[in-house]
Amino acid sequence: MRWSIVNDVQGVMRDSTIPPLNKSDGTTATTSRKKVNLLAEHFSRKMTIPDPTYLPLSPPMVARDTLTSLTTTEEEVRATLTKLEEDKAVGPDELSPRVLLRCATELAPHLTLIFGPILRHNR
């Protein structure tokens, strides 16, 4: 075992790369041992997993209004497409926002035809 490790664990070593740490009680941890204990205590509190068997009570969900069907217009689709930011990444459909934005006028009628039945049947 190297003496530098022994000295560090015992707090003898003066050249520490970790500066003194302030404790919650107002004191300061200056030795390596006190710093290690303080950091271990801090991170053990942060990394504690709550009891997985505990389920918080949730209020019952009461729906007063329900959607029977949704509709959209060609203008709504076009307006949504023109709000896209063309420098963003592609989405899960792998379509470039640049293409959707620049072709909004041409795509809006076709997308409206696709979205209509999907929205009407709540899928």
Coordinates of N, CA and C in Angstrom, one line a residue:
M1 N 0.9 -1.2 0.0 CA 0.0 0.0 0.0 C 0.9 1.2 0.0
R2 N 0.6 2.2 -0.8 CA 1.4 3.4 -0.9 C 1.1 4.3 0.2
W3 N 2.1 5.0 0.7 CA 1.9 5.9 1.9 C 1.0 7.1 1.5
S4 N 1.0 7.5 0.3 CA 0.1 8.6 -0.1 C -1.3 8.2 0.1
I5 N -1.7 7.0 -0.2 CA -3.1 6.5 0.0 C -3.4 6.5 1.5
V6 N -2.5 5.9 2.3 CA -2.6 5.9 3.8 C -2.8 7.3 4.3
N7 N -1.9 8.2 3.9 CA -2.0 9.5 4.5 C -3.3 10.2 4.0
D8 N -3.7 10.0 2.8 CA -4.9 10.6 2.3 C -6.1 10.1 3.1
V9 N -6.2 8.8 3.3 CA -7.3 8.2 4.1 C -7.4 8.7 5.5
Q10 N -6.2 8.9 6.1 CA -6.1 9.3 7.5 C -6.2 10.9 7.6
G11 N -6.3 11.5 6.4 CA -6.4 13.0 6.5 C -5.2 13.7 6.7
V12 N -4.0 13.0 6.6 CA -2.7 13.7 6.8 C -2.3 14.5 5.6
M13 N -2.7 14.1 4.4 CA -2.3 14.8 3.2 C -2.9 16.1 3.1
R14 N -2.1 17.1 2.8 CA -2.5 18.5 2.8 C -2.9 19.0 1.4
D15 N -2.3 18.4 0.4 CA -2.6 18.8 -1.0 C -3.8 18.0 -1.6
S16 N -5.0 18.5 -1.3 CA -6.2 17.8 -1.8 C -6.7 18.5 -3.0
T17 N -7.2 17.8 -4.0 CA -7.8 18.5 -5.1 C -9.2 18.9 -4.9
I18 N -9.8 18.3 -3.8 CA -11.2 18.7 -3.4 C -11.1 19.8 -2.3
P19 N -11.6 21.0 -2.6 CA -11.6 22.0 -1.6 C -12.4 21.7 -0.4
P20 N -12.2 22.4 0.7 CA -13.1 22.2 1.9 C -14.6 22.3 1.5
L21 N -15.4 21.4 2.1 CA -16.8 21.3 1.8 C -17.6 21.8 3.0
N22 N -18.6 22.6 2.7 CA -19.5 23.1 3.8 C -20.6 22.0 4.1
K23 N -20.7 21.7 5.4 CA -21.8 20.8 5.8 C -23.0 21.5 6.1
S24 N -24.1 20.8 6.2 CA -25.4 21.4 6.4 C -25.5 22.0 7.8
D25 N -24.7 21.5 8.8 CA -24.7 22.0 10.1 C -23.9 23.3 10.3
G26 N -23.3 23.8 9.2 CA -22.5 25.0 9.3 C -21.0 24.7 9.4
T27 N -20.6 23.5 9.7 CA -19.2 23.2 9.9 C -18.6 22.9 8.5
T28 N -17.3 22.8 8.5 CA -16.6 22.5 7.2 C -15.8 21.2 7.3
A29 N -15.9 20.4 6.2 CA -15.2 19.2 6.1 C -13.9 19.5 5.4
T30 N -12.8 19.3 6.2 CA -11.5 19.7 5.6 C -10.6 18.5 5.4
T31 N -10.7 17.4 6.1 CA -9.9 16.2 5.9 C -10.5 15.4 4.8
S32 N -9.7 14.6 4.2 CA -10.2 13.7 3.1 C -11.3 12.7 3.6
R33 N -11.1 12.2 4.8 CA -12.1 11.3 5.4 C -13.4 12.0 5.5
K34 N -13.4 13.2 6.1 CA -14.7 13.9 6.3 C -15.3 14.3 5.0
K35 N -14.5 14.6 4.0 CA -15.0 15.0 2.7 C -15.7 13.7 2.0
V36 N -15.0 12.6 2.1 CA -15.5 11.4 1.5 C -16.8 11.0 2.2
N37 N -16.9 11.1 3.5 CA -18.1 10.7 4.2 C -19.2 11.7 3.9
L38 N -18.9 13.0 3.8 CA -19.9 14.0 3.4 C -20.5 13.7 2.0
L39 N -19.6 13.4 1.1 CA -20.0 13.2 -0.3 C -20.8 11.9 -0.4
A40 N -20.3 10.8 0.3 CA -21.1 9.6 0.3 C -22.5 9.7 0.9
E41 N -22.6 10.5 2.0 CA -23.9 10.8 2.6 C -24.8 11.5 1.6
H42 N -24.2 12.5 1.0 CA -25.0 13.4 0.1 C -25.5 12.5 -1.1
F43 N -24.6 11.8 -1.7 CA -25.1 11.0 -2.9 C -25.9 9.8 -2.5
S44 N -25.8 9.2 -1.4 CA -26.6 8.1 -1.0 C -28.1 8.6 -0.8
R45 N -28.2 9.9 -0.3 CA -29.6 10.4 -0.2 C -30.2 10.7 -1.6
K46 N -29.4 11.2 -2.5 CA -29.8 11.5 -3.8 C -30.2 10.2 -4.6
M47 N -29.5 9.1 -4.4 CA -29.6 7.9 -5.2 C -30.6 6.9 -4.5
T48 N -31.2 7.3 -3.5 CA -32.1 6.3 -2.8 C -33.4 6.1 -3.7
I49 N -33.7 4.9 -3.9 CA -34.9 4.6 -4.7 C -36.1 4.5 -3.7
P50 N -37.2 5.2 -4.1 CA -38.4 5.1 -3.2 C -38.9 3.6 -3.2
D51 N -39.7 3.3 -2.2 CA -40.3 2.0 -2.0 C -41.1 1.7 -3.2
P52 N -40.7 0.6 -4.0 CA -41.5 0.3 -5.2 C -42.8 -0.3 -5.0
T53 N -43.1 -0.7 -3.7 CA -44.4 -1.3 -3.4 C -45.4 -0.2 -3.1
Y54 N -44.9 1.0 -2.8 CA -45.8 2.1 -2.4 C -46.4 2.7 -3.7
L55 N -47.7 2.8 -3.7 CA -48.4 3.4 -4.8 C -49.2 4.6 -4.3
P56 N -48.9 5.8 -4.7 CA -49.7 7.0 -4.2 C -51.1 6.9 -4.6
L57 N -52.0 7.4 -3.8 CA -53.4 7.4 -4.1 C -53.7 8.5 -5.2
S58 N -54.4 8.1 -6.2 CA -54.8 9.1 -7.2 C -56.3 9.3 -7.2
P59 N -56.7 10.5 -7.4 CA -58.1 10.8 -7.4 C -58.8 10.1 -8.6
P60 N -60.1 9.7 -8.4 CA -60.7 9.0 -9.5 C -60.9 10.0 -10.7
M61 N -60.8 9.5 -11.9 CA -60.9 10.3 -13.1 C -62.4 10.3 -13.5
V62 N -62.9 11.5 -13.6 CA -64.3 11.6 -14.0 C -64.4 12.4 -15.3
A63 N -64.8 11.8 -16.4 CA -64.9 12.6 -17.6 C -66.3 13.1 -17.8
R64 N -66.4 14.3 -17.9 CA -67.8 14.9 -18.1 C -68.1 15.0 -19.6
D65 N -67.1 15.4 -20.3 CA -67.3 15.6 -21.8 C -66.4 14.6 -22.5
T66 N -67.0 14.0 -23.5 CA -66.2 13.1 -24.3 C -66.1 13.6 -25.8
L67 N -65.1 13.2 -26.5 CA -65.0 13.5 -27.9 C -65.5 12.4 -28.7
T68 N -66.5 12.7 -29.5 CA -67.0 11.6 -30.3 C -66.3 11.5 -31.6
S69 N -65.9 12.6 -32.1 CA -65.1 12.6 -33.4 C -64.3 13.9 -33.5
L70 N -63.2 13.9 -34.3 CA -62.4 15.0 -34.5 C -62.4 15.3 -36.0
T71 N -62.2 16.5 -36.4 CA -62.1 16.8 -37.8 C -61.0 17.9 -38.0
T72 N -60.5 17.9 -39.2 CA -59.5 18.9 -39.5 C -59.7 19.4 -40.9
T73 N -59.3 20.6 -41.1 CA -59.4 21.2 -42.5 C -58.1 21.3 -43.2
E74 N -58.1 21.4 -44.5 CA -56.9 21.6 -45.2 C -56.1 22.8 -44.8
E75 N -56.8 23.9 -44.5 CA -56.1 25.1 -44.0 C -55.4 24.9 -42.7
E76 N -56.1 24.1 -41.8 CA -55.4 23.8 -40.5 C -54.1 23.0 -40.7
V77 N -54.2 22.0 -41.6 CA -53.0 21.2 -41.9 C -51.9 22.1 -42.5
R78 N -52.3 22.9 -43.5 CA -51.3 23.8 -44.1 C -50.7 24.7 -43.1
A79 N -51.5 25.3 -42.2 CA -51.0 26.2 -41.2 C -50.0 25.5 -40.2
T80 N -50.4 24.3 -39.9 CA -49.5 23.5 -39.0 C -48.1 23.3 -39.7
L81 N -48.2 22.9 -41.0 CA -47.0 22.6 -41.7 C -46.1 23.8 -41.9
T82 N -46.7 25.0 -42.1 CA -45.9 26.2 -42.3 C -45.3 26.7 -41.0
K83 N -45.7 26.2 -39.8 CA -45.1 26.6 -38.6 C -43.9 25.7 -38.2
L84 N -43.6 24.7 -39.0 CA -42.5 23.8 -38.7 C -41.2 24.5 -38.8
E85 N -40.2 24.2 -38.0 CA -38.9 24.8 -38.1 C -38.0 23.8 -39.0
E86 N -37.6 24.3 -40.1 CA -36.9 23.5 -41.1 C -35.6 23.0 -40.7
D87 N -34.9 23.6 -39.7 CA -33.6 23.1 -39.2 C -33.7 22.0 -38.1
K88 N -34.9 21.6 -37.8 CA -35.0 20.6 -36.7 C -34.8 19.2 -37.3
A89 N -34.6 18.2 -36.5 CA -34.3 16.9 -36.9 C -35.6 16.2 -37.4
V90 N -35.4 15.1 -38.2 CA -36.6 14.4 -38.6 C -37.3 13.7 -37.5
G91 N -38.6 13.5 -37.6 CA -39.3 12.8 -36.6 C -39.4 11.4 -36.8
P92 N -40.2 10.7 -36.0 CA -40.3 9.2 -36.1 C -40.8 8.8 -37.5
D93 N -41.4 9.7 -38.3 CA -41.8 9.3 -39.6 C -40.7 9.5 -40.6
E94 N -39.6 10.0 -40.2 CA -38.4 10.1 -41.0 C -38.6 11.1 -42.1
L95 N -39.5 12.0 -42.0 CA -39.7 13.1 -43.0 C -39.0 14.3 -42.5
S96 N -38.3 15.0 -43.4 CA -37.6 16.2 -43.0 C -38.6 17.3 -42.9
P97 N -38.5 18.1 -41.8 CA -39.3 19.3 -41.6 C -39.1 20.3 -42.7
R98 N -37.9 20.3 -43.3 CA -37.7 21.2 -44.4 C -38.6 20.8 -45.6
V99 N -38.7 19.6 -45.9 CA -39.6 19.1 -47.0 C -41.0 19.4 -46.7
L100 N -41.5 19.1 -45.5 CA -42.9 19.4 -45.1 C -43.2 20.8 -45.2
L101 N -42.3 21.7 -44.7 CA -42.5 23.1 -44.7 C -42.5 23.7 -46.1
R102 N -41.6 23.3 -46.9 CA -41.5 23.9 -48.3 C -42.6 23.3 -49.2
C103 N -43.1 22.1 -48.9 CA -44.2 21.5 -49.8 C -45.5 21.6 -49.1
A104 N -45.7 22.5 -48.1 CA -46.9 22.5 -47.3 C -48.2 22.7 -48.2
T105 N -48.1 23.6 -49.2 CA -49.3 23.8 -50.0 C -49.6 22.6 -50.8
E106 N -48.6 21.9 -51.3 CA -48.9 20.7 -52.1 C -49.3 19.5 -51.2
L107 N -48.8 19.4 -50.0 CA -49.0 18.3 -49.2 C -50.3 18.4 -48.4
A108 N -50.8 19.6 -48.1 CA -51.9 19.8 -47.2 C -53.2 19.1 -47.6
P109 N -53.6 19.1 -48.9 CA -54.8 18.4 -49.3 C -54.7 16.9 -49.1
H110 N -53.5 16.3 -49.4 CA -53.3 14.9 -49.3 C -53.3 14.4 -47.9
L111 N -52.6 15.2 -47.1 CA -52.5 14.9 -45.6 C -53.9 15.0 -45.0
T112 N -54.6 16.0 -45.4 CA -56.0 16.1 -44.9 C -56.8 14.9 -45.2
L113 N -56.7 14.4 -46.4 CA -57.4 13.2 -46.8 C -57.0 12.0 -45.9
I114 N -55.7 11.9 -45.6 CA -55.2 10.8 -44.7 C -55.7 11.0 -43.3
F115 N -55.6 12.2 -42.8 CA -55.9 12.4 -41.4 C -57.4 12.3 -41.1
G116 N -58.2 12.7 -42.0 CA -59.7 12.7 -41.8 C -60.2 11.4 -41.3
P117 N -60.1 10.3 -42.0 CA -60.6 9.0 -41.5 C -60.0 8.6 -40.1
I118 N -58.7 8.9 -40.0 CA -58.0 8.5 -38.7 C -58.7 9.3 -37.6
L119 N -58.9 10.6 -37.7 CA -59.5 11.3 -36.6 C -61.0 11.0 -36.4
R120 N -61.7 10.7 -37.5 CA -63.1 10.3 -37.4 C -63.3 9.0 -36.6
H121 N -62.4 8.1 -36.8 CA -62.5 6.8 -36.1 C -61.7 6.7 -34.9
N122 N -61.2 7.8 -34.4 CA -60.5 7.9 -33.1 C -59.3 6.9 -33.0
R123 N -58.6 6.7 -34.0 CA -57.5 5.8 -34.0 C -56.2 6.5 -33.7

